[in-house]
Structure formats: C-alpha cells, structure tokens
CSV table of N, CA and C in Angstrom, one decimal:
chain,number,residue,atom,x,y,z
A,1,UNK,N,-19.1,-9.9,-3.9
A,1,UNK,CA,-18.9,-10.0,-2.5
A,1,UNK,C,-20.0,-9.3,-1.7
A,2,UNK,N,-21.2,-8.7,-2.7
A,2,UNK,CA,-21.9,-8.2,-2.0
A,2,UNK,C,-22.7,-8.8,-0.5
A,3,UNK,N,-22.9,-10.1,-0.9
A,3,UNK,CA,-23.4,-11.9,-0.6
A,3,UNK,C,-22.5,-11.7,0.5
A,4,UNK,N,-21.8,-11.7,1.1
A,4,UNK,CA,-21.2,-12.0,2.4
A,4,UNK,C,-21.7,-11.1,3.5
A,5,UNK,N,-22.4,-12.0,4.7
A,5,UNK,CA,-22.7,-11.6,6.1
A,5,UNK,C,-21.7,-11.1,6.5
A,6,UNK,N,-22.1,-10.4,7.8
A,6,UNK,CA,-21.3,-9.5,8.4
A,6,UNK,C,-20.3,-10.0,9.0
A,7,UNK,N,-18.9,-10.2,8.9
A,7,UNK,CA,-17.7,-11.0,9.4
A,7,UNK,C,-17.9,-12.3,8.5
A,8,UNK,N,-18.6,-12.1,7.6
A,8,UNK,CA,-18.2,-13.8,7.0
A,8,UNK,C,-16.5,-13.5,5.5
A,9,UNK,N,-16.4,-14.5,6.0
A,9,UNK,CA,-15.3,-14.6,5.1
A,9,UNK,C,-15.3,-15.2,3.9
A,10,UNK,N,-15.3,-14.6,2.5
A,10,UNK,CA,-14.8,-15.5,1.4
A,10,UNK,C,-13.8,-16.7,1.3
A,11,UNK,N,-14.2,-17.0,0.0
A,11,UNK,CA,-13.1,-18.0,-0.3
A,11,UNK,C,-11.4,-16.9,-0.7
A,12,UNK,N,-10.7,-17.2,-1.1
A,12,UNK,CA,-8.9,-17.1,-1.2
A,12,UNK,C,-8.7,-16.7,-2.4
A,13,UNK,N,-9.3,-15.0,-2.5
A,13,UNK,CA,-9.2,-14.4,-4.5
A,13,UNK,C,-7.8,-13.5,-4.0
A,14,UNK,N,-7.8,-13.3,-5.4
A,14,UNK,CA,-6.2,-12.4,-5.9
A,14,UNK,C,-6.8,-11.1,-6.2
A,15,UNK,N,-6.4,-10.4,-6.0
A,15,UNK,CA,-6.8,-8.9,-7.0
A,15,UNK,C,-5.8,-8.2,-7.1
A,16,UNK,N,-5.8,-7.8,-8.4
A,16,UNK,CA,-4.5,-7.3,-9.1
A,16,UNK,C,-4.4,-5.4,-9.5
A,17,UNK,N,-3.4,-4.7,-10.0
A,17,UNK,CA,-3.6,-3.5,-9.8
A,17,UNK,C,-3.8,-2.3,-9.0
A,18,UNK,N,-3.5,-2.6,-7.8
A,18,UNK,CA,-4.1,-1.9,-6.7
A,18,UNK,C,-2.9,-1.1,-6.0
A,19,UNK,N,-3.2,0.3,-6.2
A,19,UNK,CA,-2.2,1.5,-5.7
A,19,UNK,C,-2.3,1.5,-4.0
A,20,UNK,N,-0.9,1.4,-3.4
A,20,UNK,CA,-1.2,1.9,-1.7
A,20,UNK,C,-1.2,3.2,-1.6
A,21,UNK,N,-2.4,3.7,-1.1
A,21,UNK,CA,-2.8,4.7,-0.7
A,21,UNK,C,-2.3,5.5,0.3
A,22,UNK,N,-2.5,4.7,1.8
A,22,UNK,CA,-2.3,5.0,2.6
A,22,UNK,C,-2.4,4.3,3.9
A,23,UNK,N,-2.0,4.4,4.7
A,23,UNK,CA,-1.5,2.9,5.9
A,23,UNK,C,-1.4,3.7,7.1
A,24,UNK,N,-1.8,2.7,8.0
A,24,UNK,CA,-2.1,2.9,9.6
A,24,UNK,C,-1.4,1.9,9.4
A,25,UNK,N,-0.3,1.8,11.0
A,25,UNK,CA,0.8,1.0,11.6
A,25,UNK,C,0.4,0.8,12.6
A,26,UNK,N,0.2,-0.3,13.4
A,26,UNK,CA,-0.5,-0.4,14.5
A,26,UNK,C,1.3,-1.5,15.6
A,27,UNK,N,1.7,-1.8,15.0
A,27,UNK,CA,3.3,-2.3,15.1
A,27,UNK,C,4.0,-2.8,13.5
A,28,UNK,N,4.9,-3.5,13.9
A,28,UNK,CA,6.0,-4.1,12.8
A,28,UNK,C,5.0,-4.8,12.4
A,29,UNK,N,4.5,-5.7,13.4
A,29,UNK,CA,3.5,-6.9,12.8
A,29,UNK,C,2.0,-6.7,12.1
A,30,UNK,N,1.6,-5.3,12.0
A,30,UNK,CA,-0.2,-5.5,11.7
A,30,UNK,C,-0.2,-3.6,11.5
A,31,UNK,N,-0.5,-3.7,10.0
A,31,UNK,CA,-0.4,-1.9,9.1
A,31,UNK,C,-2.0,-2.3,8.5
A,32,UNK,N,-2.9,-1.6,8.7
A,32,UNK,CA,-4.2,-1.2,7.6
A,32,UNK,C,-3.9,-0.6,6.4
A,33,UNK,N,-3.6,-1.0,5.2
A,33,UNK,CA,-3.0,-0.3,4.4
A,33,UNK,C,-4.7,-0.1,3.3
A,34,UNK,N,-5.0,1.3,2.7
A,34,UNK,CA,-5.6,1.6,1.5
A,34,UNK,C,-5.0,1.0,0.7
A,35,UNK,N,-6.1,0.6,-0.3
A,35,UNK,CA,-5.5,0.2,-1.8
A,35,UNK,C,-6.3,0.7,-2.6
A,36,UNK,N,-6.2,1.3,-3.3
A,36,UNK,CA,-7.3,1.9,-4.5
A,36,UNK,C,-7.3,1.2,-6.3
A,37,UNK,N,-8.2,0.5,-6.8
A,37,UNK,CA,-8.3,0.3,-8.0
A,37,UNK,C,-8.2,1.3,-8.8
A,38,UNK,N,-8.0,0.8,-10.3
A,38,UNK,CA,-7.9,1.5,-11.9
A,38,UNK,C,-9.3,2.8,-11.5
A,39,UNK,N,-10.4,2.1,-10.9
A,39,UNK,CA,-11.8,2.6,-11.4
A,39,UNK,C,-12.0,3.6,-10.1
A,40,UNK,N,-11.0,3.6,-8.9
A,40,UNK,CA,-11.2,4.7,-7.9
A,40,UNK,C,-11.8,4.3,-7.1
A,41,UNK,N,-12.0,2.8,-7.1
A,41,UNK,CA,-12.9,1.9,-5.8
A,41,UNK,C,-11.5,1.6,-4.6
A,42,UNK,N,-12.0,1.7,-3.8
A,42,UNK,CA,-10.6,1.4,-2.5
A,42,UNK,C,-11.2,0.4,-1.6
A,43,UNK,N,-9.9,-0.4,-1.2
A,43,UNK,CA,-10.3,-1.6,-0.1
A,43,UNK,C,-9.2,-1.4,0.7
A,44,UNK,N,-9.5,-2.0,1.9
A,44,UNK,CA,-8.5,-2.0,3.1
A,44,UNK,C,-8.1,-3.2,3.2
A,45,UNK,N,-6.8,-3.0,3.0
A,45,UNK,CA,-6.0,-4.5,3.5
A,45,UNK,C,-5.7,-4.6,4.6
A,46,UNK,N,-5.6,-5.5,5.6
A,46,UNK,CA,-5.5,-6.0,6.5
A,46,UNK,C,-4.1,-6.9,6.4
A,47,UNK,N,-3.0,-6.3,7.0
A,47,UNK,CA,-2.0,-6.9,6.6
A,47,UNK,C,-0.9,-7.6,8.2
A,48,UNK,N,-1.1,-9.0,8.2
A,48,UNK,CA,-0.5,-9.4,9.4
A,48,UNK,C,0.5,-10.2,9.1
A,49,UNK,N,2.0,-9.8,10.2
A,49,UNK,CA,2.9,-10.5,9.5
A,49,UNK,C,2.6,-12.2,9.8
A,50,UNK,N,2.6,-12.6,10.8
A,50,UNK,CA,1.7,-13.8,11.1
A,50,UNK,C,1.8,-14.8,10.2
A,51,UNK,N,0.2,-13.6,9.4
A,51,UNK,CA,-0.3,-14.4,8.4
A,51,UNK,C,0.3,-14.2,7.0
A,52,UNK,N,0.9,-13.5,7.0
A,52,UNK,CA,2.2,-13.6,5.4
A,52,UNK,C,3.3,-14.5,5.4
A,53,UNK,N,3.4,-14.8,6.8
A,53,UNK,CA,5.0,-15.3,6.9
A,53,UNK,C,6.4,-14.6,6.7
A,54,UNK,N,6.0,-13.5,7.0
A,54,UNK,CA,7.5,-12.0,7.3
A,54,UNK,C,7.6,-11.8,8.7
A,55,UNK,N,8.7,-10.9,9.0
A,55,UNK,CA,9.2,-10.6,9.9
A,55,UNK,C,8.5,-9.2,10.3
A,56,UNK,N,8.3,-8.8,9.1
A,56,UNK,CA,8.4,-7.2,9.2
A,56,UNK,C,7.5,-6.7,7.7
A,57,UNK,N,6.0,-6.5,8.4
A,57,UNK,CA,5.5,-6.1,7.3
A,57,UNK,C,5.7,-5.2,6.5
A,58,UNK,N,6.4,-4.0,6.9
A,58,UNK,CA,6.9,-3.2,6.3
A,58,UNK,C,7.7,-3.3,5.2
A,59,UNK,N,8.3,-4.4,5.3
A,59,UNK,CA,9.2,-4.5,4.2
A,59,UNK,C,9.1,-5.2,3.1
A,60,UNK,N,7.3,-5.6,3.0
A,60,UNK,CA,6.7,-6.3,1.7
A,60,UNK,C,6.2,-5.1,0.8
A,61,UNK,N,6.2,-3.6,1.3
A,61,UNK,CA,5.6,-2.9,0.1
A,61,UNK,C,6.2,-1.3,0.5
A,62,UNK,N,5.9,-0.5,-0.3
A,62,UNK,CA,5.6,1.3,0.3
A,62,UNK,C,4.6,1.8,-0.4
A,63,UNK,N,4.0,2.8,0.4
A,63,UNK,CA,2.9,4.2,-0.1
A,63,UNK,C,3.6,3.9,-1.5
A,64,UNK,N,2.6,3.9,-2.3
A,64,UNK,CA,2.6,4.3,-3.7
A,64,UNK,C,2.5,3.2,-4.9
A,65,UNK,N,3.1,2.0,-4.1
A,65,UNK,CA,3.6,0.8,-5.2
A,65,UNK,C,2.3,0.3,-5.5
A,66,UNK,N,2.2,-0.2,-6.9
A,66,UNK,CA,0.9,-1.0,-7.5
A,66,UNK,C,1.5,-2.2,-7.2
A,67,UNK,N,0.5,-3.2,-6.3
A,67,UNK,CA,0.6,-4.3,-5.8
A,67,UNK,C,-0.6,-5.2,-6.1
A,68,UNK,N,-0.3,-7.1,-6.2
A,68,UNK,CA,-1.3,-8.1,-5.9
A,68,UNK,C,-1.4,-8.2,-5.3
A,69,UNK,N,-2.4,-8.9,-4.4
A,69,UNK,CA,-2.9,-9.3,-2.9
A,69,UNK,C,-3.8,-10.5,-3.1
A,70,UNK,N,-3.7,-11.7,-2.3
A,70,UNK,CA,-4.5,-12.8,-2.2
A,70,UNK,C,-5.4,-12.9,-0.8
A,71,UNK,N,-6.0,-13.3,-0.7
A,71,UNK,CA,-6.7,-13.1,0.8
A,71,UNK,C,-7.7,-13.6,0.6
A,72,UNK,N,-8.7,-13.2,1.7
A,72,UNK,CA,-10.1,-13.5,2.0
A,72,UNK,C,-10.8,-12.1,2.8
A,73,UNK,N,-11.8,-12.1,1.3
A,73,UNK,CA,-12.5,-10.7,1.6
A,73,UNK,C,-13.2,-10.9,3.0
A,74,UNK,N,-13.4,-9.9,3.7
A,74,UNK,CA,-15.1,-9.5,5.1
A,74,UNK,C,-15.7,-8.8,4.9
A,75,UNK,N,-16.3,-8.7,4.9
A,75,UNK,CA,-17.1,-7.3,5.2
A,75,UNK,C,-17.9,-7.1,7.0
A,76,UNK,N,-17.3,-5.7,7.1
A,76,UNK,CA,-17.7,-5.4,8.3
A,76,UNK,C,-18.1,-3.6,8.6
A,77,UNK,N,-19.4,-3.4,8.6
A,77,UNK,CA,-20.3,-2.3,8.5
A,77,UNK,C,-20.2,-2.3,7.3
A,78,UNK,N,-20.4,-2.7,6.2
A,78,UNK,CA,-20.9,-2.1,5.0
A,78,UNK,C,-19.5,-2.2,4.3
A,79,UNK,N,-18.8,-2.4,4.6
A,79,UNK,CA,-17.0,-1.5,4.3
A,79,UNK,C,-16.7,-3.3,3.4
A,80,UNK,N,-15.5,-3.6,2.9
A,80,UNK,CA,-14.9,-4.7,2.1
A,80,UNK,C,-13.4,-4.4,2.7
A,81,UNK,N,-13.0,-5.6,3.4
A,81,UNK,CA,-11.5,-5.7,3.5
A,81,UNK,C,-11.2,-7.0,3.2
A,82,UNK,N,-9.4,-6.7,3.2
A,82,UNK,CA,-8.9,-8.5,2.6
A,82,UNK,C,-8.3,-8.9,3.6
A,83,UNK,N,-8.0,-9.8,3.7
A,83,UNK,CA,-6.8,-10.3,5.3
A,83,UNK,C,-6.1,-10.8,4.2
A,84,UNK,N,-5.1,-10.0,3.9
A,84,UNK,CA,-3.6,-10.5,3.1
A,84,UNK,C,-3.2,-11.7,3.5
A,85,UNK,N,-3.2,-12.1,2.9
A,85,UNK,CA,-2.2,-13.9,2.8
A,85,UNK,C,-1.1,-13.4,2.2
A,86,UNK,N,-0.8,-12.9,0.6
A,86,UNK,CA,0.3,-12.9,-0.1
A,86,UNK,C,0.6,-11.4,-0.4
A,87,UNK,N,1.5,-10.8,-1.1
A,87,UNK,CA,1.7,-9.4,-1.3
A,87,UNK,C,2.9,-9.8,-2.3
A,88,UNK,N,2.8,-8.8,-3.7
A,88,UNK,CA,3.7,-8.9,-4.9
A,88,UNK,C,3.3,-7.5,-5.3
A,89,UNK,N,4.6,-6.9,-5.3
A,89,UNK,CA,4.6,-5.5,-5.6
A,89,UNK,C,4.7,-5.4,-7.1
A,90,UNK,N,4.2,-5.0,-7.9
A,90,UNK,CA,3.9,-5.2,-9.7
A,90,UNK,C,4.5,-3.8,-10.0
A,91,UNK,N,4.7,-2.8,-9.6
A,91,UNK,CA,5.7,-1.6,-10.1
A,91,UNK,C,5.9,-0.7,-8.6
A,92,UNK,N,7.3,-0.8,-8.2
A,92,UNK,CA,7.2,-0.3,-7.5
A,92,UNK,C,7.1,1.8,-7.6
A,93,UNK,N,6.8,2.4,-6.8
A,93,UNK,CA,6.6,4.0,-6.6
A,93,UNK,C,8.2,4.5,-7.0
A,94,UNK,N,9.2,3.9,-6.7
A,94,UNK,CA,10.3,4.4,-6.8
A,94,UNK,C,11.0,4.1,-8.1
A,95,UNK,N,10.4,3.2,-8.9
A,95,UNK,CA,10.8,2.9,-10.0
A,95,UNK,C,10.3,3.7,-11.0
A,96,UNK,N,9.4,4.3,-10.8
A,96,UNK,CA,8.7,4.7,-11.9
A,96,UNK,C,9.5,6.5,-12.2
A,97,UNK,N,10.6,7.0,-11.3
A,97,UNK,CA,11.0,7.9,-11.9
A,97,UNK,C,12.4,7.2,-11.9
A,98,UNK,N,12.6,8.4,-13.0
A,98,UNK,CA,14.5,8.3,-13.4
A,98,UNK,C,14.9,9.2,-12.8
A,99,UNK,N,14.8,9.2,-12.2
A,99,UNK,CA,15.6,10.6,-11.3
A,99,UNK,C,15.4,10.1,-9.7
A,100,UNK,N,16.2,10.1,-8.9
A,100,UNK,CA,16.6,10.0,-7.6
A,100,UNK,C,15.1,11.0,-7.0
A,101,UNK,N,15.0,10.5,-5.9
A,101,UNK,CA,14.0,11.2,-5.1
A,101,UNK,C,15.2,12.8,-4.1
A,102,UNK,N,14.3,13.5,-3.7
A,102,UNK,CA,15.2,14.7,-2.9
A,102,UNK,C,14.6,14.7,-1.8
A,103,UNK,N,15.3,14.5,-0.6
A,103,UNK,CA,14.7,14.5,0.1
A,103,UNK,C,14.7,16.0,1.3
A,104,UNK,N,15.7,16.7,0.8
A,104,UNK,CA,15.9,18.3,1.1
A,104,UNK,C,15.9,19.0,0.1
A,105,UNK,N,15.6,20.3,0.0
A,105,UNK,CA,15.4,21.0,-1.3
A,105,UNK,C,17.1,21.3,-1.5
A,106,UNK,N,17.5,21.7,-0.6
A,106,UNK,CA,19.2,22.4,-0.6
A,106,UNK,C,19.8,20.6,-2.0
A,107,UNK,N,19.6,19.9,-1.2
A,107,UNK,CA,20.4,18.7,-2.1
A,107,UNK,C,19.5,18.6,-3.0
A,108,UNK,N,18.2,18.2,-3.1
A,108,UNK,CA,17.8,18.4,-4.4
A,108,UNK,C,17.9,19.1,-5.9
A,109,UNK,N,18.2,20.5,-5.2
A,109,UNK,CA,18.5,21.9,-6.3
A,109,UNK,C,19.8,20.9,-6.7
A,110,UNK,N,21.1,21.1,-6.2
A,110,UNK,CA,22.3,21.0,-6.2
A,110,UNK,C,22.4,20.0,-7.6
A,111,UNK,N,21.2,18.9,-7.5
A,111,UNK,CA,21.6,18.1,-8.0
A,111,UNK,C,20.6,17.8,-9.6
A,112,UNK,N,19.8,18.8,-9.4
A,112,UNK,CA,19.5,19.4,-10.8
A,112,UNK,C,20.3,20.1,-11.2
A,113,UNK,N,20.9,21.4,-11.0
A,113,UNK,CA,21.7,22.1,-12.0
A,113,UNK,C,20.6,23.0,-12.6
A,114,UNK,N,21.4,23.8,-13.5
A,114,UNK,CA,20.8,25.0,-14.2
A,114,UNK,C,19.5,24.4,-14.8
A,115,UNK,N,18.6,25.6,-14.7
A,115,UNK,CA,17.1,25.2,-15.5
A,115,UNK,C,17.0,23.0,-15.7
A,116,UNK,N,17.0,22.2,-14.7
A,116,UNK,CA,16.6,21.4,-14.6
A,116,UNK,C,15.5,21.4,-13.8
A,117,UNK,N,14.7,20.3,-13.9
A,117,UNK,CA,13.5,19.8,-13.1
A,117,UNK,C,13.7,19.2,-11.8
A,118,UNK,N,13.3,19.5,-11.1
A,118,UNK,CA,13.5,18.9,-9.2
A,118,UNK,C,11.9,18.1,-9.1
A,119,UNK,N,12.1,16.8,-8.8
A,119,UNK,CA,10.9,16.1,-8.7
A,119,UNK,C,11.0,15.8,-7.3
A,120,UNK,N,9.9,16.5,-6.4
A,120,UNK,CA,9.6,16.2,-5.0
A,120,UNK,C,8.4,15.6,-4.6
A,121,UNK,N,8.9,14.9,-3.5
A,121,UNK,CA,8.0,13.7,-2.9
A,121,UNK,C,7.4,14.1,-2.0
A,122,UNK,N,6.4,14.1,-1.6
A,122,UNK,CA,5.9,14.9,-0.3
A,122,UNK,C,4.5,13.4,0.6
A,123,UNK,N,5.0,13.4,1.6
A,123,UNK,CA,4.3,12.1,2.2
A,123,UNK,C,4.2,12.8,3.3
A,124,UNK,N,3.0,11.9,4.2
A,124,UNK,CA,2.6,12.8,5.6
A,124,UNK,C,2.3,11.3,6.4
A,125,UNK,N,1.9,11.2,7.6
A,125,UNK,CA,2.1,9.7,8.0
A,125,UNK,C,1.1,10.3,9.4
A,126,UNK,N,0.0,10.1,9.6
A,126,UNK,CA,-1.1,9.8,10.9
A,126,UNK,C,-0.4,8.7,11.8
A,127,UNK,N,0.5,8.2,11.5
A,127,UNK,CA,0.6,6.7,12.2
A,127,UNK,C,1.6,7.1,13.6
C-alpha cells in the first residue's frame, strides 16, 4: 500500500488478526478505533455505521477483541487507515478468561475466596 497517493483509495482487502487497541468515539455512528498486528504494526480503522450497515457501532466489537476488517486502505500524511466495510470479531477479550471480570475490588475479593486469584481489568477512555 505503499503505492497509494495521498487520499487515494485501494481496492476492498480483508485483514485478519488485529487486536483493538484503542478508540476515539466521535458518536454512536463514527469511533477511530487502533488495531494492532501479530508483528506490532498498528492501523486505524475508520469505522462508520453508514457504511457497515449497523445501528450502533459500538456494538460490532470492544477494546481488546481480535478482529477481521474488509475495507479500503488511504493513506493520509504518511499514516495507513481502512474505512471498515465489514467487522468479525475472531476471539472476543471477554472470552478469553474463565473467570468473570470484577468490576469493584469489594465484589471481586468476595468472589475469589481464600488464597484465590482476582483478575482485574483496568481500561481508561479519552473519548
């Protein structure tokens, strides 16, 4: 994609594997979300409900989940983004523990018990 002028748009690729990082909300309809590859390369998705055909972008993905994305790369200053067409979450963040998330420590403790493990989630949001 190096080959693409400034605002020019590719053709309609998939790319697979990609962790959400982290997301700007700009409304229901239109979130900048990071996606980071296996290799530690990151791209910005551009996510419009619009253009997905949802109501509520929010409710195609969350911070954490390894997701596909189809689209059409830009590049604009130097940077690589996709304009999401499709979204398939391939493991979601909340799946990947057996244990309930805690969202207070008071209920969290409670619900480990003696010398058990408490796995806490800690998330911060610019938006």
């Amino acid at each position: 994609f190096a080959n693409l002028g400034p605002s020019e748009l590719s053709e309609i690729v998939g790319l697979c594997g990609l962790r959400a990082i982290h997301r700007q909300k700009f409304s229901k309809a239109l979130h900048f979300v990071g996606l980071r590859c296996v290799n530690s390369l990151n791209i910005e998705a551009i996510l419009k409900a619009d253009v997905m055909d949802v109501a509520q972008v929010s409710s195609t993905y969350r911070l954490g989940d390894v997701v596909t994305v189809t689209g059409r790369i830009e590049q604009r200053g130097g940077r690589l983004s996709i304009q999401v067409k499709t979204l398939h979450v391939e493991e979601a963040w909340a799946d990947v523990f057996t244990v309930p998330f805690a969202f207070d420590w008071d209920h969290g403790s409670s619900m480990a018990g003696d010398n058990a493990n408490v796995l806490l989630q800690i998330s911060s949001s610019h938006a």
